[in-house]
Amino acid sequence: MVPKKNELVTIEITDIGSGGEGIGRADGFTLFVKGAVVGDVIEAKVLKAKKTYGYAKIEKIVRPSEHRVEPVCPVAGRCGGCQLQSMSYPAQLAWKERKVRECLERIGGVEFAQDGESETDKPHFLPILGMEDSLAYRNKAQFPVGRDKNGKIVTGFYAGHSHAIIPSTTCAIQAPVNEVICKIVCEHMEQYKIAPYDEETHTGLVRHILTRVGAATGEVLVCLILNGKSIPKAEVLAERLEKAVEAFSVAKTENEASEDLKDAREANRGEMAGLVLKGLCLNVNKEKTNVILGREIIPVWGDTYITDYIGDVSFRISPLSFYQVNPKQTKVLYEKALEFAGLTGNEIVWDLYCGIGTISLFLAKKAKQVYGVEIVPQAIEDAKQNAIRNGIENAEFFVGAAEDVLPAKYKESGGSMRADVIVVDPPRKGCDEALLQTVVNMEPKRVVYVSCDPATLARDVKYLEGNGYRLVKAQPVDMFPMTEHVETCVLLTKNFCN
Ligand code: SAH
């Protein structure tokens, strides 16, 4: 029977959807419930009902699941950022592991070796690598700026599937220094009557505050995304931010944090000695768009980038370039990619979708030559600079779509720019089929596929398996605790290789 909108139903949560939402059934009708955990018995209010499924919200927890925990954030229920804060971390890991495995089995048609089955040709599914401290891990934040119902300037987070700002200056998965930065920017805006951007009317100035914090270096960059090219009293703001970051003492802002959160903040700070503001810059975005960043960066004070390390490779990171958001787990993931690449020092490696060259440079030290390809020109600029700053001479980078650049370069070079190993790390939509076809034509011995979406990974693995490659092993890595996302590194080899 189809329940009506606003009807109350009592259901047991028996499954989790791909977005992390709980799934329960009322008289055979499927309901998706945000924040509900497998094993919960809840009273739910129906928000929307289609023919065979609908959405509901928790009204009351009748019997909590054994995996249910108290969320660390007070706004966890409303904020769209974390989907899994109500689930214990071990249960999150188990769910992510299952999600990756099931995608590869169902979509990819993969048949994994069973536990304990070692003498086999079947691929191995390795247990997920999680974090010891699953909070305060992010090095990048983007806070929308707006007004609360009293007209006060606030920062916060978007509610799920909406652009309503839930006011908040703290976030359990981010660096605590952001709290001070948001406060200073809001105060500055109030003082100089600087209006936040209003999406409805396309008026106002400040759209977002973006911050980057180097986990190993403690360097902080603040970038204001503006519907304009300048902000009043920018140099005053820079000075205030510099002082505030310097004065920021963990103890002062930790009073209200839970013990778990304090421990995680301590553990995930890396080796940073102290925090220092490296720069304040502006990003111009005058478009009516949901895309946060515009193309132009205007320096105001200091540098327009920070430096950070992954292992012993240092990176220059600017606001426009992609950089992995969880430095601790990035190292774990890249070490897996390196291990799967099986380098001896004689290999030519192509790193496709290379961003600022993070994986390329991580591999370059163990390879003969690395070629990186990336579509964002700024990121390639950073990649080149990163190679120079690390004294790496065997890495070369090209701007363009991987599906265009790879076949073009291969053809142009008469085959000399061949590949022993190809690493791909595409965005969620996975690899273009034309690219996979070129990979197959180039016949690398190994393909290392790093993926942030198990469904498109599985689709692409199926393609490669249908074209002369076989999956050897799959390794999920939890880069994004508390959220629905999971990263996976897989190794495929050419059929005739071991
Ligand atoms: N390997 C990098 C970046 C991975 S994110 C790292 O680990 O840091 C995926 C990257 O692919 C982004 O930098 C994005 O700009 C780039 N990208 C998206 N589509 C692309 C395409 N068609 N060709 C090349 N790069 C692309």
Short mmCIF file of C-alpha atoms and ligand atoms in Angstrom, two decimals:
data_model
loop_
_atom_site.label_atom_id
_atom_site.label_comp_id
_atom_site.label_asym_id
_atom_site.label_seq_id
_atom_site.Cartn_x
_atom_site.Cartn_y
_atom_site.Cartn_z
CA MET A 1 0.00 0.00 0.00
CA VAL A 2 1.32 3.47 -0.86
CA PRO A 3 1.50 5.63 2.26
CA LYS A 4 0.39 9.26 2.08
CA LYS A 5 2.53 12.33 2.59
CA ASN A 6 2.91 13.18 6.30
CA GLU A 7 1.69 9.73 7.33
CA LEU A 8 3.52 8.15 10.27
CA VAL A 9 4.80 4.63 9.80
CA THR A 10 6.83 2.35 12.03
CA ILE A 11 9.58 0.53 10.13
CA GLU A 12 12.74 -1.44 10.70
CA ILE A 13 15.80 -0.31 8.71
CA THR A 14 17.08 -3.34 6.87
CA ASP A 15 19.49 -1.94 4.29
CA ILE A 16 21.53 1.10 3.27
CA GLY A 17 21.16 2.88 -0.07
CA SER A 18 24.11 3.91 -2.20
CA GLY A 19 23.92 7.44 -0.74
CA GLY A 20 24.20 6.16 2.85
CA GLU A 21 20.48 6.56 3.63
CA GLY A 22 18.62 3.87 5.61
CA ILE A 23 16.11 1.71 3.76
CA GLY A 24 13.03 0.23 5.37
CA ARG A 25 9.78 -1.25 4.14
CA ALA A 26 6.23 -0.41 5.19
CA ASP A 27 3.81 -3.02 3.83
CA GLY A 28 6.19 -3.74 0.96
CA PHE A 29 6.62 -0.04 0.16
CA THR A 30 10.27 1.07 0.19
CA LEU A 31 11.20 4.14 2.20
CA PHE A 32 14.56 5.93 2.17
CA VAL A 33 15.37 7.61 5.48
CA LYS A 34 18.34 9.91 5.95
CA GLY A 35 20.36 9.28 9.10
CA ALA A 36 18.71 5.93 9.81
CA VAL A 37 21.02 3.02 10.58
CA VAL A 38 20.54 -0.67 9.72
CA GLY A 39 18.86 -2.30 12.72
CA ASP A 40 16.99 0.83 13.85
CA VAL A 41 13.27 0.54 14.43
CA ILE A 42 11.88 4.00 13.83
CA GLU A 43 8.71 5.96 13.58
CA ALA A 44 9.07 7.82 10.30
CA LYS A 45 7.09 10.61 8.70
CA VAL A 46 6.57 10.22 4.95
CA LEU A 47 7.90 13.26 3.09
CA LYS A 48 7.28 12.16 -0.47
CA ALA A 49 5.67 9.04 -1.92
CA LYS A 50 6.10 7.81 -5.49
CA LYS A 51 4.52 4.62 -6.89
CA THR A 52 6.84 2.07 -5.35
CA TYR A 53 9.18 4.05 -3.12
CA GLY A 54 9.35 7.23 -1.12
CA TYR A 55 11.32 9.34 1.30
CA ALA A 56 10.70 9.71 5.02
CA LYS A 57 12.32 11.37 8.00
CA ILE A 58 12.94 10.04 11.47
CA GLU A 59 10.28 11.20 13.96
CA LYS A 60 11.24 8.91 16.79
CA ILE A 61 13.73 6.11 17.30
CA VAL A 62 11.69 3.29 18.79
CA ARG A 63 14.65 0.90 19.16
CA PRO A 64 18.16 2.03 18.23
CA SER A 65 20.43 -0.21 16.16
CA GLU A 66 23.49 -1.68 17.86
CA HIS A 67 25.52 0.30 15.26
CA ARG A 68 23.90 3.63 16.13
CA VAL A 69 26.07 6.28 17.81
CA GLU A 70 25.42 9.85 18.90
CA PRO A 71 26.56 12.15 16.03
CA VAL A 72 29.46 14.43 16.96
CA CYS A 73 27.97 17.46 15.19
CA PRO A 74 24.88 19.15 16.57
CA VAL A 75 23.77 19.91 12.99
CA ALA A 76 24.48 16.40 11.65
CA GLY A 77 20.80 15.71 10.95
CA ARG A 78 20.31 18.80 8.81
CA CYS A 79 23.71 19.42 7.21
CA GLY A 80 24.19 17.78 3.82
CA GLY A 81 27.91 17.11 4.35
CA CYS A 82 28.05 13.89 6.37
CA GLN A 83 25.58 11.10 5.72
CA LEU A 84 26.89 8.50 8.16
CA GLN A 85 27.59 10.27 11.46
CA SER A 86 24.91 8.21 13.24
CA MET A 87 26.66 4.97 12.31
CA SER A 88 29.61 3.63 14.30
CA TYR A 89 32.88 3.89 12.37
CA PRO A 90 33.41 0.08 12.15
CA ALA A 91 29.88 -0.23 10.70
CA GLN A 92 30.66 2.54 8.18
CA LEU A 93 33.75 0.67 7.05
CA ALA A 94 31.87 -2.61 6.74
CA TRP A 95 29.17 -0.91 4.64
CA LYS A 96 31.71 0.76 2.31
CA GLU A 97 33.60 -2.47 1.86
CA ARG A 98 30.39 -4.27 0.91
CA LYS A 99 29.39 -1.46 -1.43
CA VAL A 100 32.66 -1.69 -3.41
CA ARG A 101 32.60 -5.48 -3.53
CA GLU A 102 28.97 -5.64 -4.64
CA CYS A 103 29.52 -3.07 -7.40
CA LEU A 104 32.46 -5.01 -8.79
CA GLU A 105 30.51 -8.27 -8.59
CA ARG A 106 27.19 -7.01 -9.93
CA ILE A 107 28.20 -4.36 -12.46
CA GLY A 108 31.70 -5.60 -13.22
CA GLY A 109 30.81 -9.29 -13.32
CA VAL A 110 33.85 -10.03 -11.13
CA GLU A 111 34.05 -13.27 -9.18
CA PHE A 112 36.38 -12.78 -6.22
CA ALA A 113 38.34 -15.50 -4.47
CA GLN A 114 36.69 -16.66 -1.27
CA ASP A 115 38.36 -16.00 2.09
CA GLY A 116 41.25 -18.39 2.54
CA GLU A 117 41.31 -19.36 -1.16
CA SER A 118 44.91 -18.49 -2.01
CA GLU A 119 45.86 -20.87 -4.85
CA THR A 120 43.52 -19.31 -7.35
CA ASP A 121 43.37 -17.22 -10.50
CA LYS A 122 40.44 -15.33 -9.11
CA PRO A 123 40.97 -11.70 -8.06
CA HIS A 124 41.41 -10.88 -4.39
CA PHE A 125 39.25 -8.42 -2.53
CA LEU A 126 41.31 -6.82 0.22
CA PRO A 127 39.81 -5.54 3.50
CA ILE A 128 39.16 -1.78 3.54
CA LEU A 129 41.86 0.49 4.99
CA GLY A 130 40.19 2.86 7.44
CA MET A 131 41.45 5.67 9.68
CA GLU A 132 42.38 5.38 13.30
CA ASP A 133 40.80 8.75 14.01
CA SER A 134 37.88 9.35 11.74
CA LEU A 135 37.25 13.05 12.48
CA ALA A 136 39.01 16.37 11.72
CA TYR A 137 40.72 14.94 8.66
CA ARG A 138 39.84 17.46 5.93
CA ASN A 139 42.37 20.02 4.65
CA LYS A 140 39.93 21.99 2.50
CA ALA A 141 36.69 23.74 3.41
CA GLN A 142 34.19 25.83 1.48
CA PHE A 143 31.71 27.72 3.61
CA PRO A 144 28.78 29.48 1.92
CA VAL A 145 28.15 32.96 3.35
CA GLY A 146 24.64 34.30 3.88
CA ARG A 147 22.29 35.82 6.44
CA ASP A 148 20.31 34.15 9.21
CA LYS A 149 16.66 34.99 9.77
CA ASN A 150 17.62 38.06 11.82
CA GLY A 151 19.78 39.42 9.02
CA LYS A 152 23.05 38.59 10.75
CA ILE A 153 25.90 37.48 8.48
CA VAL A 154 26.61 33.79 8.93
CA THR A 155 28.65 31.01 7.41
CA GLY A 156 27.54 27.43 7.42
CA PHE A 157 26.80 24.42 5.30
CA TYR A 158 24.15 23.66 2.77
CA ALA A 159 21.33 21.41 3.87
CA GLY A 160 21.17 18.23 1.79
CA HIS A 161 19.85 18.77 -1.78
CA SER A 162 19.29 22.46 -1.07
CA HIS A 163 20.97 25.84 -0.86
CA ALA A 164 19.52 26.76 2.50
CA ILE A 165 22.45 27.59 4.81
CA ILE A 166 22.54 25.80 8.14
CA PRO A 167 24.52 28.30 10.24
CA SER A 168 27.63 26.79 11.78
CA THR A 169 31.24 27.75 12.19
CA THR A 170 32.49 24.32 13.21
CA CYS A 171 32.62 21.05 11.40
CA ALA A 172 33.72 17.77 12.95
CA ILE A 173 35.58 16.57 9.86
CA GLN A 174 37.46 19.82 9.20
CA ALA A 175 40.43 21.67 10.62
CA PRO A 176 39.39 23.60 13.76
CA VAL A 177 41.17 26.79 12.62
CA ASN A 178 38.33 27.36 10.13
CA GLU A 179 36.13 28.43 13.00
CA VAL A 180 38.32 31.45 13.69
CA ILE A 181 38.64 32.30 10.00
CA CYS A 182 34.85 32.28 9.46
CA LYS A 183 34.33 34.41 12.53
CA ILE A 184 36.88 37.03 11.46
CA VAL A 185 35.49 37.26 7.91
CA CYS A 186 31.89 37.64 9.17
CA GLU A 187 32.95 40.34 11.66
CA HIS A 188 34.83 42.18 8.92
CA MET A 189 31.77 42.06 6.68
CA GLU A 190 29.50 43.39 9.44
CA GLN A 191 31.94 46.18 10.28
CA TYR A 192 32.37 47.42 6.71
CA LYS A 193 28.79 46.65 5.65
CA ILE A 194 29.85 44.13 3.04
CA ALA A 195 26.86 42.15 1.84
CA PRO A 196 26.88 38.38 1.41
CA TYR A 197 25.88 37.14 -2.02
CA ASP A 198 22.18 36.46 -2.54
CA GLU A 199 21.49 33.71 -5.08
CA GLU A 200 17.91 34.80 -5.69
CA THR A 201 18.67 38.39 -6.64
CA HIS A 202 22.27 37.85 -7.84
CA THR A 203 23.36 40.76 -5.64
CA GLY A 204 25.80 41.07 -2.74
CA LEU A 205 29.53 40.35 -2.76
CA VAL A 206 30.85 37.44 -0.71
CA ARG A 207 29.76 34.00 -1.93
CA HIS A 208 32.05 31.52 -0.18
CA ILE A 209 35.06 31.32 2.11
CA LEU A 210 37.52 28.69 0.97
CA THR A 211 40.33 27.52 3.21
CA ARG A 212 43.21 25.14 2.70
CA VAL A 213 45.40 23.89 5.53
CA GLY A 214 48.63 22.00 4.96
CA ALA A 215 48.55 19.02 7.32
CA ALA A 216 52.32 18.63 7.39
CA THR A 217 53.31 22.30 7.13
CA GLY A 218 50.56 24.10 9.06
CA GLU A 219 50.27 26.63 6.21
CA VAL A 220 46.84 28.23 5.85
CA LEU A 221 45.36 29.89 2.75
CA VAL A 222 42.13 31.86 2.79
CA CYS A 223 40.36 32.59 -0.49
CA LEU A 224 37.16 34.63 -0.66
CA ILE A 225 34.92 33.85 -3.60
CA LEU A 226 33.35 37.12 -4.71
CA ASN A 227 30.65 38.36 -7.02
CA GLY A 228 33.14 41.13 -7.78
CA LYS A 229 36.84 41.87 -8.02
CA SER A 230 37.67 43.49 -4.71
CA ILE A 231 36.58 43.65 -1.11
CA PRO A 232 36.68 46.77 1.10
CA LYS A 233 39.65 46.99 3.48
CA ALA A 234 41.19 43.75 2.21
CA GLU A 235 44.56 44.54 3.80
CA VAL A 236 42.90 45.07 7.18
CA LEU A 237 41.20 41.71 6.84
CA ALA A 238 44.50 40.03 5.92
CA GLU A 239 46.19 41.48 8.98
CA ARG A 240 43.35 40.33 11.23
CA LEU A 241 43.40 36.86 9.76
CA GLU A 242 47.15 36.60 10.12
CA LYS A 243 46.99 37.55 13.80
CA ALA A 244 43.99 35.33 14.47
CA VAL A 245 45.57 32.28 12.86
CA GLU A 246 48.76 32.88 14.81
CA ALA A 247 46.91 33.34 18.07
CA PHE A 248 44.70 30.39 17.43
CA SER A 249 45.24 28.05 20.26
CA VAL A 250 43.69 24.64 20.10
CA ALA A 251 42.88 24.74 23.80
CA LYS A 252 40.82 27.89 23.48
CA THR A 253 38.38 26.55 20.95
CA GLU A 254 38.35 23.01 22.22
CA ASN A 255 36.18 23.66 25.26
CA GLU A 256 32.99 22.50 23.65
CA ALA A 257 34.46 19.68 21.60
CA SER A 258 33.90 16.08 22.65
CA GLU A 259 36.84 13.91 23.72
CA ASP A 260 36.63 11.93 20.44
CA LEU A 261 36.84 15.09 18.41
CA LYS A 262 39.74 16.45 20.45
CA ASP A 263 41.67 13.21 20.02
CA ALA A 264 41.06 13.19 16.26
CA ARG A 265 42.08 16.82 15.88
CA GLU A 266 45.30 16.05 17.67
CA ALA A 267 45.99 12.87 15.70
CA ASN A 268 45.22 14.29 12.26
CA ARG A 269 47.19 17.48 12.63
CA GLY A 270 50.12 15.60 11.18
CA GLU A 271 53.54 16.92 12.07
CA MET A 272 52.57 20.56 11.74
CA ALA A 273 54.42 22.72 14.22
CA GLY A 274 52.00 25.61 14.30
CA LEU A 275 49.59 27.35 11.98
CA VAL A 276 50.63 30.27 9.83
CA LEU A 277 48.61 32.30 7.33
CA LYS A 278 50.40 32.10 3.98
CA GLY A 279 47.99 34.19 2.01
CA LEU A 280 44.66 35.84 1.45
CA CYS A 281 43.36 35.89 -2.11
CA LEU A 282 40.17 36.52 -4.00
CA ASN A 283 38.42 34.42 -6.57
CA VAL A 284 36.07 36.14 -9.00
CA ASN A 285 32.79 34.38 -9.76
CA LYS A 286 30.12 36.70 -11.20
CA GLU A 287 28.09 33.92 -12.80
CA LYS A 288 24.62 32.78 -11.80
CA THR A 289 25.80 29.29 -11.08
CA ASN A 290 26.07 26.51 -8.52
CA VAL A 291 29.74 26.12 -9.40
CA ILE A 292 31.64 27.57 -6.46
CA LEU A 293 34.86 28.79 -8.04
CA GLY A 294 35.44 31.20 -10.92
CA ARG A 295 38.63 31.19 -13.00
CA GLU A 296 40.39 34.32 -11.86
CA ILE A 297 42.52 34.52 -8.71
CA ILE A 298 43.53 37.93 -7.39
CA PRO A 299 46.25 38.05 -4.74
CA VAL A 300 45.60 40.36 -1.78
CA TRP A 301 48.28 39.47 0.70
CA GLY A 302 51.04 36.85 0.76
CA ASP A 303 51.01 33.84 -1.56
CA THR A 304 48.15 32.39 -3.59
CA TYR A 305 49.11 28.84 -2.63
CA ILE A 306 50.19 26.69 0.27
CA THR A 307 52.76 23.93 0.36
CA ASP A 308 52.16 20.48 1.78
CA TYR A 309 53.82 17.07 1.77
CA ILE A 310 52.67 13.59 0.86
CA GLY A 311 55.42 11.32 2.12
CA ASP A 312 58.60 13.21 1.22
CA VAL A 313 57.23 14.86 -1.93
CA SER A 314 56.23 18.50 -1.48
CA PHE A 315 53.33 20.10 -3.34
CA ARG A 316 52.23 23.61 -4.17
CA ILE A 317 48.44 23.83 -3.87
CA SER A 318 46.42 26.75 -5.22
CA PRO A 319 42.67 27.33 -4.68
CA LEU A 320 41.79 26.21 -8.20
CA SER A 321 43.65 22.95 -8.24
CA PHE A 322 42.36 19.61 -7.15
CA TYR A 323 44.13 18.20 -4.12
CA GLN A 324 43.04 15.19 -2.12
CA VAL A 325 41.18 16.37 1.00
CA ASN A 326 42.41 13.74 3.44
CA PRO A 327 46.22 13.88 3.61
CA LYS A 328 46.67 10.87 5.92
CA GLN A 329 44.65 8.51 3.77
CA THR A 330 46.03 9.97 0.55
CA LYS A 331 49.40 8.58 1.55
CA VAL A 332 47.81 5.20 2.28
CA LEU A 333 46.08 5.24 -1.13
CA TYR A 334 49.15 6.33 -3.09
CA GLU A 335 51.29 3.72 -1.39
CA LYS A 336 48.82 1.12 -2.62
CA ALA A 337 48.95 2.60 -6.15
CA LEU A 338 52.75 2.47 -5.99
CA GLU A 339 52.73 -1.13 -4.75
CA PHE A 340 50.24 -2.17 -7.46
CA ALA A 341 52.35 -0.43 -10.13
CA GLY A 342 55.19 -2.84 -9.28
CA LEU A 343 57.93 -0.45 -10.42
CA THR A 344 61.56 -1.51 -10.69
CA GLY A 345 63.02 1.70 -12.11
CA ASN A 346 62.82 0.78 -15.80
CA GLU A 347 59.17 1.55 -16.51
CA ILE A 348 57.44 4.21 -18.53
CA VAL A 349 54.34 5.24 -16.59
CA TRP A 350 51.38 7.33 -17.75
CA ASP A 351 49.40 9.00 -14.97
CA LEU A 352 46.07 10.08 -16.44
CA TYR A 353 43.82 12.61 -14.66
CA CYS A 354 46.94 13.61 -12.76
CA GLY A 355 45.72 16.83 -11.08
CA ILE A 356 48.75 18.66 -9.71
CA GLY A 357 50.93 15.62 -10.32
CA THR A 358 50.56 14.05 -6.90
CA ILE A 359 50.53 10.41 -8.01
CA SER A 360 52.96 11.11 -10.89
CA LEU A 361 55.63 12.52 -8.60
CA PHE A 362 55.00 9.87 -5.97
CA LEU A 363 55.73 7.24 -8.68
CA ALA A 364 58.52 9.13 -10.50
CA LYS A 365 61.14 8.22 -7.94
CA LYS A 366 60.65 4.52 -8.72
CA ALA A 367 60.09 4.77 -12.50
CA LYS A 368 62.22 5.56 -15.55
CA GLN A 369 59.81 8.14 -16.92
CA VAL A 370 56.36 9.43 -15.95
CA TYR A 371 53.94 11.32 -18.21
CA GLY A 372 51.00 13.09 -16.56
CA VAL A 373 47.84 14.31 -18.30
CA GLU A 374 45.27 16.66 -16.81
CA ILE A 375 42.50 18.85 -18.22
CA VAL A 376 42.88 21.89 -15.91
CA PRO A 377 45.76 24.10 -17.17
CA GLN A 378 46.40 25.62 -13.73
CA ALA A 379 46.82 22.17 -12.21
CA ILE A 380 49.42 21.31 -14.88
CA GLU A 381 51.27 24.54 -14.06
CA ASP A 382 51.31 23.38 -10.44
CA ALA A 383 52.43 19.89 -11.50
CA LYS A 384 55.41 21.32 -13.41
CA GLN A 385 56.37 23.53 -10.49
CA ASN A 386 56.01 20.56 -8.16
CA ALA A 387 58.40 18.50 -10.28
CA ILE A 388 60.96 21.34 -10.18
CA ARG A 389 60.64 21.97 -6.45
CA ASN A 390 61.26 18.27 -5.79
CA GLY A 391 64.16 18.05 -8.25
CA ILE A 392 62.28 15.41 -10.26
CA GLU A 393 63.45 15.41 -13.88
CA ASN A 394 61.78 12.29 -15.22
CA ALA A 395 58.21 13.60 -15.13
CA GLU A 396 56.59 15.47 -18.00
CA PHE A 397 53.09 16.94 -17.99
CA PHE A 398 50.52 17.67 -20.69
CA VAL A 399 47.33 19.74 -20.60
CA GLY A 400 44.21 18.32 -22.21
CA ALA A 401 41.53 15.67 -22.02
CA ALA A 402 43.18 12.32 -21.35
CA GLU A 403 41.05 10.71 -24.08
CA ASP A 404 42.53 13.17 -26.63
CA VAL A 405 46.09 13.61 -25.38
CA LEU A 406 46.97 9.96 -24.83
CA PRO A 407 46.13 8.70 -28.36
CA ALA A 408 47.61 11.86 -29.95
CA LYS A 409 50.94 11.64 -28.10
CA TYR A 410 51.21 7.91 -28.64
CA LYS A 411 50.64 8.32 -32.38
CA GLU A 412 52.83 11.44 -32.72
CA SER A 413 55.78 9.75 -31.01
CA GLY A 414 55.55 6.77 -33.36
CA GLY A 415 54.97 4.53 -30.39
CA SER A 416 58.04 5.61 -28.42
CA MET A 417 55.87 7.15 -25.70
CA ARG A 418 54.57 3.72 -24.87
CA ALA A 419 53.43 2.56 -21.46
CA ASP A 420 54.54 -0.19 -19.13
CA VAL A 421 52.11 0.97 -16.50
CA ILE A 422 49.06 3.21 -16.85
CA VAL A 423 47.54 4.79 -13.77
CA VAL A 424 44.10 6.39 -14.05
CA ASP A 425 42.36 8.42 -11.35
CA PRO A 426 39.26 9.86 -13.04
CA PRO A 427 36.43 11.91 -11.56
CA ARG A 428 33.19 10.14 -10.56
CA LYS A 429 31.96 9.59 -14.07
CA GLY A 430 34.91 7.28 -14.71
CA CYS A 431 36.96 6.94 -17.90
CA ASP A 432 35.80 7.83 -21.36
CA GLU A 433 35.49 4.70 -23.50
CA ALA A 434 37.82 6.19 -26.12
CA LEU A 435 40.46 6.43 -23.40
CA LEU A 436 40.00 2.83 -22.32
CA GLN A 437 40.31 1.79 -25.95
CA THR A 438 43.64 3.65 -26.22
CA VAL A 439 44.83 2.03 -22.99
CA VAL A 440 44.02 -1.37 -24.47
CA ASN A 441 45.82 -0.49 -27.73
CA MET A 442 48.94 0.61 -25.84
CA GLU A 443 49.10 -2.77 -24.09
CA PRO A 444 50.62 -1.74 -20.74
CA LYS A 445 51.50 -4.70 -18.55
CA ARG A 446 49.69 -3.14 -15.63
CA VAL A 447 46.75 -0.81 -15.22
CA VAL A 448 46.29 0.75 -11.79
CA TYR A 449 42.82 2.27 -11.50
CA VAL A 450 42.20 4.65 -8.60
CA SER A 451 38.50 5.42 -8.32
CA CYS A 452 36.17 7.54 -6.23
CA ASP A 453 33.04 5.83 -7.57
CA PRO A 454 32.73 2.04 -7.32
CA ALA A 455 29.92 1.89 -9.92
CA THR A 456 31.89 3.53 -12.75
CA LEU A 457 35.01 1.65 -11.66
CA ALA A 458 33.10 -1.61 -12.04
CA ARG A 459 31.84 -0.58 -15.49
CA ASP A 460 35.39 0.25 -16.65
CA VAL A 461 36.86 -2.92 -15.13
CA LYS A 462 34.29 -4.88 -17.14
CA TYR A 463 35.43 -3.12 -20.30
CA LEU A 464 39.10 -3.83 -19.61
CA GLU A 465 38.36 -7.45 -18.68
CA GLY A 466 36.53 -7.81 -21.97
CA ASN A 467 39.60 -6.50 -23.81
CA GLY A 468 42.51 -8.60 -22.67
CA TYR A 469 43.01 -7.53 -19.04
CA ARG A 470 42.20 -9.31 -15.83
CA LEU A 471 41.51 -7.95 -12.40
CA VAL A 472 44.13 -9.07 -9.89
CA LYS A 473 43.07 -7.30 -6.73
CA ALA A 474 40.86 -4.56 -5.36
CA GLN A 475 41.67 -2.43 -2.32
CA PRO A 476 39.05 -0.05 -0.86
CA VAL A 477 40.45 2.89 1.16
CA ASP A 478 38.32 5.13 3.37
CA MET A 479 39.31 8.65 2.38
CA PHE A 480 36.06 10.24 3.55
CA PRO A 481 34.93 8.97 6.97
CA MET A 482 31.38 9.98 8.00
CA THR A 483 30.37 10.42 4.37
CA GLU A 484 28.97 7.98 1.83
CA HIS A 485 32.11 8.16 -0.34
CA VAL A 486 34.81 5.55 -0.69
CA GLU A 487 37.99 5.31 -2.73
CA THR A 488 39.24 2.10 -4.38
CA CYS A 489 42.55 1.11 -5.96
CA VAL A 490 42.57 -1.88 -8.27
CA LEU A 491 45.25 -3.67 -10.26
CA LEU A 492 44.59 -5.14 -13.69
CA THR A 493 47.25 -6.95 -15.68
CA LYS A 494 47.54 -7.96 -19.31
CA ASN A 495 46.29 -11.52 -19.63
CA PHE A 496 49.65 -13.11 -20.36
CA CYS A 497 51.45 -11.48 -17.37
CA ASN A 498 51.66 -12.60 -13.81
N1 SAH B 1 45.31 12.10 -9.48
C1 SAH B 1 45.04 13.37 -8.88
C2 SAH B 1 43.70 14.01 -9.28
C3 SAH B 1 42.49 13.09 -9.33
S1 SAH B 1 40.94 13.91 -9.46
C4 SAH B 1 45.17 13.29 -7.40
O1 SAH B 1 45.17 12.20 -6.83
O2 SAH B 1 45.30 14.33 -6.74
C5 SAH B 1 40.54 13.82 -11.12
C6 SAH B 1 41.23 14.84 -11.98
O3 SAH B 1 40.82 14.60 -13.31
C7 SAH B 1 40.88 16.29 -11.71
O4 SAH B 1 42.08 17.00 -11.50
C8 SAH B 1 40.18 16.76 -12.98
O5 SAH B 1 40.47 18.11 -13.31
C9 SAH B 1 40.75 15.84 -14.01
N2 SAH B 1 39.96 15.57 -15.22
C10 SAH B 1 38.63 15.53 -15.37
N3 SAH B 1 38.30 15.16 -16.61
C11 SAH B 1 39.46 14.94 -17.29
C12 SAH B 1 39.78 14.51 -18.61
N4 SAH B 1 38.83 14.21 -19.49
N5 SAH B 1 41.08 14.39 -18.94
C13 SAH B 1 42.06 14.66 -18.05
N6 SAH B 1 41.82 15.07 -16.78
C14 SAH B 1 40.54 15.21 -16.40
#
